[in-house]
Structures are given as C-alpha cells and as structure tokens.
Amino acid sequence: MNRDIFIVCNSVDELGGITTWSHQMAGLFAARGHRVHLVGITPSTVRHKLADDLPYDTTTLYDEHPPQAWSPRTFKDKANVKARRMQQKRRQGMQEQADKMSAMFRGAGQGAVVIVTQVWAMEWVNLSDTSGLKVIGMSHESFEACRQSSRFARVQRHYKDVDRLLPLTAEDADLWIRQGMNNVDFMPNPLPWVPERTSPRSEKVVTTVARLAQEKGIDMLLDAWAMVSPKHPGWTLRIYGAGEDEQLLKQQAHRLDIDGTVEWMGRTGDVPGALYGASVFAQPSRAEGFPLTLLEAMVTGLPCVAFDVAPGVREIIQDGEDGLLAQPGNIQAFARQLGVLMGDQQLRDTMGERAVVNIQRFSADTIVNRWEELFAFLEL
Amino acid sequence: MSENIDPVVSVVVIVYNDAERLPTAVQSVLDQTLHSVEVVIVDDHSPDRSFEVAQELAAAHPGRVRAYQLPENSGAGGEPRNLGITKCAGRYVMFLDSDDVLELNACRNMLEAAQRTGADMVSGLCVRTFLDSRNGKIDKWYEWLYRSTRVLDSVLELPDLFVFDTLSTNKCYRLEFLRENDLRFPKGLLYEDLLFAARAYLAAQRITLIPNEVYYWHVREKAKEKSVTNRRHELTNFTDRIEIHRRIDGLLRDGGHDELRLAKDIKFLKHDLVLHLRDLPFRDQGFRHQFAELARAYMSGMDDAAYDALLPIHRICAYLLMQEDWPNLITAVDTLINRSKVSSTLTERDGRVYWCAEHLDDPRAREILDVTELGYHAATVDAMVLRNALTAYDQDAKGIRLAGRIVNPLGVIPPDARLSAQLEFKARRKSLQQFSFPVDTLQHEGDFIGWSAQAELASKLRPLGFIDAVWDVRLVLSVNGKKTTTRLTVGDTSLEGRDRLRSRPRLTRLVSDTLEPEISAKGHLAFQLVAAGSMSRRSRKAIDQALQGAPGAVARAGLRKAKQVRKDLKSGVTKIRAYHEVFLKLPVRKGTVVFESHLGKQYSDSPRAIYEEMRRQGIKFTPIWSYAGKPDDFPKDAELVKRWSWQYLRALAQAEFWVDNQSYPIKLAKRPETTYIQTWHGSALKKMGFDSPEFRTKTKDQQASQQEILDRFDHFLVRTEHDVRTLVPAFRLPESKVVRTGYPRNDALVAAWKAETEGGSRVRGPLAEELGIPEDRKVLLYAPTFRSGPDGRVRRFEPPFDVEEFADRFGDRYVLLMRSHYLNNVVLPPSVRGRVIDVSRIHDVTPLYLMADALITDYSSVMFDYALLDRPILFFAYDLDEYVNSLRGTYFDLTKHAPGPVLQEKDELYAALDDLSGTDIAWADARKRFVAEYGEYDRGDAARQIVDQFFRRGSKK
C-alpha cells in the first residue's frame, strides 16, 4: 500500500545527523512508491544546499527562525508586558504555521502517517489537525542522554498522545515505558551507505572519525593510546575531524609523548576512504545515541572498540563477537581492548568479517520493512 | 450504529452484582488505541441489573460488544471466564473484571509483543489502585518482574514469574493456545487464578513480559476489625488456598519440575502463610489449633531446602507453627510484622545465638532457630527496638491505666542498670504537640522489664481537633542513659474500658469528644479521636461534608502549604542559600578552626592529630569539631557542631581554617579569607579523582563543577612523591598547594617504629586491655578495603574466610582484629569471642596499628601507613582480578610492588600465618623499599610542621 508520509523535522536544510536521516528515509520511502513530504519547521542558520532532483517534496514553514519560547515564572515576569506580547505573537505565529501543516494533512489519502523526528517540531504538530493520520514521534538519542537534558520533560509532555514514540533501541524503549510512557516501540537507524569493497585490514592503523569536542572523548583515546602504543610498534592512530578542542588535544598528545604515532588528518569528505585505510576503529565517546560511525566502520569490515555508554552502542557491537566494549571511562580497559585487536591479525579478520555480516540487520531494506510493518500495525 | 470489525483481541469481562461499574470497565476496552477489539461480557447470574446493563452495552455497540449469562450463579470468577473463552472471535484473549479497567494502550502493546515474539502469552504490569486512599496510593504488582521486556521459551527460565505473578488478568493469551491445551479455570474454588495461571505458564512455549502498565486493579480497603474471634470463613479460605496449592504441586510433580516446586514452597512460606500468621495473635485457641493442623498437613511435605532459603524470622515462624509452640510463635509474629523489632528473649548456646531456649535438642531446630547472623548479640540497647507487650489495660472517663513488659534479649539490660521510662503520646500526622506521662513502676525481672503507668488523658492530652485524629503511644526506656523507644503490642489483651474516655480538643468539642483505643496495622496500641456524644456526631457529619466540598479543599490546601513552608525551611536548598547569602557575609572569626574527619563520622586521622598537637603546644585557638550521628566520642573541650546543622554552616562560613581529610559538603563555597588544609586520608593504589572512570565520563560542565569543589583546597598534604605523581594531578592541584610534611596521623607510627628499633619493647597500649587481648597472643589486624554491591550500594561485609574455622585454627596463637571500612559493618558469632574481635567502630585506627603484630589487608591505603612500622603485611587479595583489573584501574601493579605476599587462596593465607616469622624475614627488604618509595615524607614530625607553618603566631598561611 502506498501512503502519504510526512516527515516533520526541525529543519530540512541543516548539516546534522537527524536531517541526514530524514533525507535518507524520505528517499527510501519514495523508492518504495510512497508519497513523501519532508517538512522543516524553520530554515537552518547555516543553509545546506539541497539537490534539485529530490524524489519528494520539501517545505519549510517559517521564513525566519521564530522567537525563543519563554514562560513567566515570577511576578516580575508576569508584569513584563513586552515579553508577554512577544509570546502571544509567537503562539499566534505557531498556530499559523501549524495551520499550513493541517492543510497539507487534509490533502493526504487513506493510511497517511506523520513522523516527527524531534520533540521541538512536535509542538507544531500538536497544534495542527492530524485527525485521520497516525502520528509517530521519535527520540534520536539514548534515554539517559535525554534524561540529562531539557528535552526529558518535553518528550513526556508533547509525545504523550502520539500513536507511537520511537527511541532507538529496545533497551531505551523499556526505560521510557518505565518512565510512564505506554505508547512506546523502538526503531533503529538504517545503514547510511554500503561501501563498494570492505577494508583489507592490511594497514597497521587504528582510526577514529569524530568532531574534536569533549563529548567525543578523544582525550580518553589519547590516554589509552599512550598506554597501548609502546607495546605495538609500527601502529598509527589516525584521527579524522576538527573542532573546538583541537589545540587542547594536540597539546595533550604532545605531553603524552605520542606525537610520533598520532596523525591528525583534519575534517574529511571521504569517510569511506578513511575507514578503508584502517584495520581497527575506535569510538571513545562519552555519550551516544545510535552512532552512525560505528555502523559505517562495521559495514566497511572494521572491528570496533567503544566505551559502552549507551544501549545503542551495545546494540550495534556485540561485545566479543564482532567488536569489543570497555566500561565507560575505564581507560585501561579501553587500551587493553585496543591491544587485543592490534596484537592479533586473525582476531581482527574474524571480527571484521562478522561485523560486515551482522550489521546487515540494520540494512536500509530491513529498516524500511520494519517501518511499513509498523504503519500497518497501527491501522489495526 | 454498527461497527463491523474483525477483532484481533477479545476481552472477556466478567461481572457479578456490579451493574454500576460494568460500563466503565467496558468503556476502557472500547477506548483502546487498538481498534480491532471486541468485548465479551459474561454475567455470573447476578441478582442485580448487571445482565440488563450488559445487554444495553451490547445493543449500543453492535459488533463490538456481546453479552452472555450463566444459567445459574457459580460463586467464583472461573466459570464465567470459561464460558467467555468459548465465545471469543479474536485471535487473542484477555480477561477483565467489572470493577477494574485496562490501560488504554494495553491491547496494542500486548498484541505488538505477541506478534513480534510469537508468544503464547504476554504478561504486563498490573497496578493496584487504592480508591479509598487520600493521596492516590498505588502498588505495582511484582514490578521487579517487569523491569524490562523479556522473552522466555519456558517459565522454567524465570521461576519467580510462576511463583509470584499468579494473576490471570494482566495477560494476553493466544486463543488457539488456550484451546489446544484445554486451559480452563477450576470450578467453585476460590483462588481460581492461581491454578489457571500455573497451567498456562507450564503449557506456554513462549512467554513475553512487557514493562508496560496494562491493568488497573481497583482496591477498596475496608478497615479490618481486630478482635479475638473465631473466623470460620478464614479457615475456609485457607482450606481452598491449600487445595489449589496441592493441585499445582500435582502438576509440578507430573512435569518433574522440582525447581519450580521449591520456589513455590518458599513463596508459600514467605507470603501465603504470613498473610494468615499476622492475624493469629487475634484468633482464639480453637482457631489457632485448626489452622496449625491444616498448615501442618500441607507443609510437612516440603523440602528442608525451602526453609533454608527463608529469612530467619520466616523460617522460625513456620517451624514454631508446626510445633504449635504458641507463646514463642505469637512473640515471633511481632517481629514478622515489625522487622526491626527484637521480640524474643533469645538465648546463647555453644557460641551461637538462638531465637528461644526451647527445641534446641533437635539439630534441625537448631539450624532453624539460629539467629547469630542477625548480630543481635553485638547490638547495644539504644540500637535495638524491643518488644513491649501490653499485659493490662483499663480505662475510665478520666484516663487509662496500663501495664506491660519489655523484653530483655540476651540480658542486654543488666540487673544493676539505672532505669527510667516515660509514656509518650504523639499524633500520627505530624503535629507540634506531644504529651508525656511518667511510669509508676519499673522493675528488672530478669528476661523482662515490667512496668505500669497511668495517664490522665482526659485532662492532660489536648488534641487540636480533626487534624490530629490518631495518637500513637510509645514508651521510652532509658538504660544507663541510653534510650530505646518501644511501641505497645496489644496482642490478646482486652481494650475494653469501663467508661467512655472523654477528650477536650483545643479547637472544638463539636467535632469529637472521645478517645477510643485501637490497634494499629502493626499491632500497636493507638488512640483515635471520635465523636460519641450526640451533639458531636451531628456536627461531625456536617463538618465531614464541608471538608469534602470547596471550603474543605481550600483548608486542606492551606494546611499542605503550611507544611511545605516548614519543610522548605529545613531543606538543604534553603540552608545552602542562607549559607551563601547570609553567613558568608558575616565577618571571619579569627582563630576558629573547623575540624572534620571522614564526613564527620569519626574523631580521627590527621585532623585529630593536628588538633591534639595544637592542644599540646598550647596554641590559642577556637576549635570546632563537626560530627555526623552522635557526638559521644568527640573531644569535650571543643565546640561540637552537627554536620549540616545551622551552627555547622555558620561555623564553616566564618572559620579562619578548615582542616579536613575528605570533603566538606560540596555545595558550600569557601570564602578566600578561609584557609583550607586538606590532609587527605591515604595514598592511592586505585585510580582517584579525574583518573577514575566515573570522572572521565563526565561532561565538560560536570568536570568544571567538580574542579570548583577541589579548587577549595588551599594546601594539600602528601606523604610521598607517589602522591605528587598520582593524587595531585588526579585532583588537578597546582604544585604550589602541595605540602610535603607527611601525614600527622602517622607521627605516632614513626615514633613507635623508632622506639622499637632503638631497643624498646612493643607497647600495646590501654586499648589492648580494654579489648581483653591476652599477653601471650599475637595480634593480627584484618583491614580490607571498602566494597559495595553490584548496584553500588553499601552492603554488609562478609569475611572471605570462615571466622569460626579461623578461630579454631589460630585462636591459641593469634587474636584477629576485624576492621571493615567505616561504611560497611560485620557480624561475628559469639563463638569466636575473644579470638576474633570487631573493631570497626573504633574511630581512630592508629592504636590498632600500634597493637597489631601483623596486618592482613588487600588494596586499602592502610598498607602505606602500616608499612612504616616495619611489621609483616599479608595481602589477601581473593578478588584481585575483579577488583583491580576490570573495575577501576590502579596506579601500580600490586603484585610487583607489594611489601608482602599477595595471596589469592585462603590456604595460602593460612600457610603464611602458620609461618609468620618466616614471612616477616622474607619480606623485610621489600618493606624497606616500599617505605622509601611510598612514604619518604612520613618522618614523625608532620603535626609539628603543620602547626609551625600555619598556627603559630606570625606564621604564614
């Protein structure tokens, strides 16, 4: 059955994981014959040029970013007429934009669905008329990461009445259920791409691809590298990416006396190439949802070492089977796991080959099938 | 309107005499987010309008609701459900009772799980909702079984599910599965759910558990009457319960499921039996005997292993019931209901502690009645909750006369103790008022303390009125100045009075005018303020109505607000704000030093050593010691402030010096004029601070706020360059804050070592005599590091070797001092008395080091300090791999650097102890190297250096 599928996200033209995901899913749904409408609430501040020949519509509701949400807390706030008037205007503006969506929804055929990728966008969907459509909300991060953020309360408020709320893993779903949400299922992300050939794992290179920011944990990787690399001469740690901590990290590497074995590659436009040239992938992040870089590394045939910081990580890597995990923050353990792979070619090959096979459970086809089954189930 | 649906799920709603609530139950199905649902109503031939209502619902929702009726009443829920099963059209079936409701997503979630996993049955969380409760009390039914989604290929994978969740209603069954296995409810028996659920669990090839709330079980609590009666119907219930259990046992026997049988027996003893035991004190002798007969006939078939898995009090109660030892059983039931209470006199025999002196000739009884592990024998009277049995009650219009006796377990109250006591009346809902009455008589009677008292409640107890309706009674007993609070257990003592007990509430007598004795849920005496006079009864009714209306709501909200204000005033948030906004603005008090050791838990360690050195030198200063818990062992000549009290906050805010070995409350900022001397409490083997995994995982912001806490330190004491290499960077301290004096607490150790090497003899000190250590035994100190459970919680320390075996093997040569970390505790049996001694509660460890001829430890920092004495150290690292490798990481390899043998097996430890002098000699060089590398600044003058540097007139800060 071909459906009208509305994917509503914060923005359709920004550089970021969720927008990338939205375009990927829109393309996949369109390829199955669905009529896909990609709706962004606001234009991105740094616009990203979209291709001209997309097989689906894109719409952005606002012409410019709406004013920040604000609610009066104190008596003084309540007396702030100017701010209150701004808010009134904001609310009116929201309703106007929501009405645009209502009009789009009214034109949809039988069995239409709305997929809301972020809870912020859900505030507009809640103001629109979705009668006759199934509404699916998503949380693209781990429960724990969400719990530590301002989104936690908003997810519980704005996603309360959606037909299904989808976090990324079964484990996250259980946590949401125990938090009192009874409309929860889960949906993993699909593999973003499939390489033409897998890595031969012939280079003595450990690699990582990450923004050089604190949450990505490169500092911990450097500490671990300082422990493990003296025992494995000839090996290089190749770090792709740039970011605000670049200088700090380079100083740290210098202090640790590992300048000779660490290569700073800067940002790359060729992730497949970067992965192809490595034999082991390291992911030292402090927080993750359902990390695409792990999917990419595994589909390229690399055995991975990661800190076990989220259900999504242990969902992707089956510890000891197609990769190795370390307890969060335990540098020694991370170094030990890297050492295990660096010192054993046969293990690298076995795990790398298994990774390619096992990761197929997140292939685009499998994931799209899951979505279609979900749409059908919600009609029962 | 007709809705043609092809139902996927059928919900069988059974009803008996419940016409009023049936539509709500049915509506909760019709409102399901899953649309393809039908309702099959089955009426158990109710005399009321239930069936008509059911037919009306069917007519209103054709195609979605159908109604059936049994030809005659069946008396239980089984038969209606059986009929319902035969009428279902869906592929899946669920059961709902007419007074309960389904969660709105229940069917969707159940179906999703069933289809995804191919399960024969899916079970979700049932929530008991207490409709009569004022504050919306709920109880999630065996929630721990439903923490995460689980798929079981057999119930044998999770025996607890079989044993505990015996409901049939919170589940969704594949209809074909029920039919193929001919699963039906038993006829005409209560507890029909138990048998049905058991059969379904055993037949299912796949069971899926989901954490979703699916079923709301509406509970209406009726006040239980507590008086001595012969309740025939309770015996019938018990008979039915046992009959169901017998049938389930039969199923398990046929299937060869011994493991399930054991789990079920354990549950029977722990739960089913306890339900009835609780009421036994209020039943007459005839009832008790018949009950015991029934229970015995069933329980005699149980395996001993079932008893071994129980808590001591459960197995004791079951055993005493079997023996029909009523006096001991009725006493034990008190502890069963009030877990922390000691209700029996207890008895010590052959080095073990037993619940009672009877039955001990039987070896099996000894095992059951052994309560040594509970550590009663090591508790002081103020740490015990003692049973206080009411033996006499009389009342007249003016007041009450009471008598009772308090148990004296193991003679914890000595015959010559100074005793005093008073009766206290306190409102159950927090109130400002409390009334006390003296006791008339109080005498030591050996196993008991007898007492009597009278209280003129009519004139002296003045409640406010309707907000403090229930008054609890307590007797506070003081033994040599130590207090213990007891509640009065009523048991079978009659609470009849000669006259109505009048009361004069302060607000108004219009609402209530009488105090009536009652028995609380825990079996204790309490009084309730009621309306007995005609005037009061009328006005009470009017007021109750008003309370439920709008004015009442306003009044209640006001009361809540007032309570909240009081709570806020005492809360940490308020205190922290006051600290920063008020106290920190007051001037610094020159010469004040606030000392704290281990979060106020001890008077010990380097802060103590510095304090004592200042005293010795006669420095003029104002010492303030912080304590948590009790101030008993803190110095009398210093000002003592309780941690987190207002005085404490003020003292910290205005102090000139902070001297501490761990951390002051992390939310409290330090003003620049205050100098913080952080003595720290030990060199590190395991990774600390920013080197530890828990710090590394923190975000930038979290790390920054952690850094602020550490930046409060102005001076940081180290005892070795190892500290400078490890702790200093781990806390990100600049070199300028490092003070290389060594630890003041270790001065005494260095002095003792010097004295010994200069030919002096080893001095054990007065503590050895206090602990009763004989001259001819060597002293071993066992000081392992802190251990927490897998969930990170503090747990009791279980010695990794059998202390009785240890005492038997080494008792003639050694006395073993056992020191668990101050966050753990340990229980030793009386049999090892004098041979193994618990020294965990002694604040200061230094005298213990001085006394000990050898140390046994593992990864604790005590190794660094004790090494200064140059005496043998044995490392009993039985969990080396787990502790050092997988969890935290260490700064150095213990097995390479340890100044003594690292032993992983108990036999290795024993062998090393057998040849202690050999071990001593073999490791002498290693110890010297260790001290040189990990203790070079501990030279015996640390305290003096600190005082010179900071506290002498004109010294720099």
Short mmCIF file of N, CA and C in Angstrom, two decimals, chain B residues 3 189 336 338 366 381 410 422 452 510 539 552 567 581 604 671 676 687 746 806 861 890 901 916:
data_model
loop_
_atom_site.label_atom_id
_atom_site.label_comp_id
_atom_site.label_asym_id
_atom_site.label_seq_id
_atom_site.Cartn_x
_atom_site.Cartn_y
_atom_site.Cartn_z
N GLU B 3 -20.65 -1.30 13.91
CA GLU B 3 -19.24 -1.23 13.51
C GLU B 3 -18.81 -2.63 13.15
N LEU B 189 -13.97 -22.98 43.24
CA LEU B 189 -12.94 -22.81 44.27
C LEU B 189 -12.48 -21.36 44.24
N LEU B 336 7.81 -10.58 62.84
CA LEU B 336 7.40 -10.80 61.45
C LEU B 336 6.75 -9.53 60.88
N ASN B 338 6.93 -6.42 62.47
CA ASN B 338 7.83 -5.28 62.69
C ASN B 338 9.26 -5.79 62.59
N ARG B 366 17.80 -26.43 65.77
CA ARG B 366 18.93 -25.52 66.00
C ARG B 366 19.25 -24.72 64.74
N VAL B 381 21.75 -1.48 73.58
CA VAL B 381 20.32 -1.38 73.81
C VAL B 381 19.70 -0.22 73.03
N LEU B 410 19.03 -11.45 75.63
CA LEU B 410 20.42 -11.77 75.98
C LEU B 410 20.92 -10.91 77.14
N GLN B 422 9.26 6.80 80.32
CA GLN B 422 8.03 7.58 80.28
C GLN B 422 7.18 7.22 79.07
N SER B 452 4.35 -0.28 84.89
CA SER B 452 2.94 0.11 84.88
C SER B 452 2.88 1.62 84.90
N LEU B 510 -17.07 20.22 69.25
CA LEU B 510 -18.23 19.93 68.42
C LEU B 510 -17.94 18.74 67.50
N SER B 539 -22.53 17.39 64.43
CA SER B 539 -21.67 18.41 63.85
C SER B 539 -20.54 17.78 63.04
N GLY B 552 -13.49 22.90 52.25
CA GLY B 552 -12.56 21.89 52.74
C GLY B 552 -11.31 21.84 51.89
N LYS B 567 8.74 22.46 55.72
CA LYS B 567 9.70 21.54 55.14
C LYS B 567 10.80 22.29 54.39
N GLU B 581 24.16 33.50 51.23
CA GLU B 581 23.64 34.87 51.20
C GLU B 581 23.72 35.56 52.55
N SER B 604 39.17 11.39 64.32
CA SER B 604 40.27 10.52 63.94
C SER B 604 41.20 11.21 62.95
N ARG B 671 35.10 30.93 51.32
CA ARG B 671 35.49 32.32 51.08
C ARG B 671 37.02 32.40 51.03
N TYR B 676 41.98 26.44 53.75
CA TYR B 676 41.53 25.05 53.78
C TYR B 676 42.77 24.16 53.72
N LYS B 687 42.84 4.15 41.02
CA LYS B 687 42.72 5.43 40.37
C LYS B 687 41.73 6.32 41.10
N ASN B 746 50.32 9.80 61.08
CA ASN B 746 51.32 8.74 61.08
C ASN B 746 52.53 9.04 61.97
N PHE B 806 38.77 -20.06 61.39
CA PHE B 806 39.98 -19.30 61.66
C PHE B 806 40.30 -19.31 63.16
N SER B 861 44.48 1.64 51.48
CA SER B 861 45.65 2.51 51.69
C SER B 861 46.29 2.25 53.05
N THR B 890 44.49 0.74 38.42
CA THR B 890 45.36 1.07 39.54
C THR B 890 46.56 1.86 39.06
N PRO B 901 53.52 -10.85 50.82
CA PRO B 901 52.99 -11.80 49.84
C PRO B 901 51.55 -11.45 49.44
N LEU B 916 54.59 -17.06 60.39
CA LEU B 916 54.58 -15.60 60.33
C LEU B 916 55.99 -15.02 60.41
#
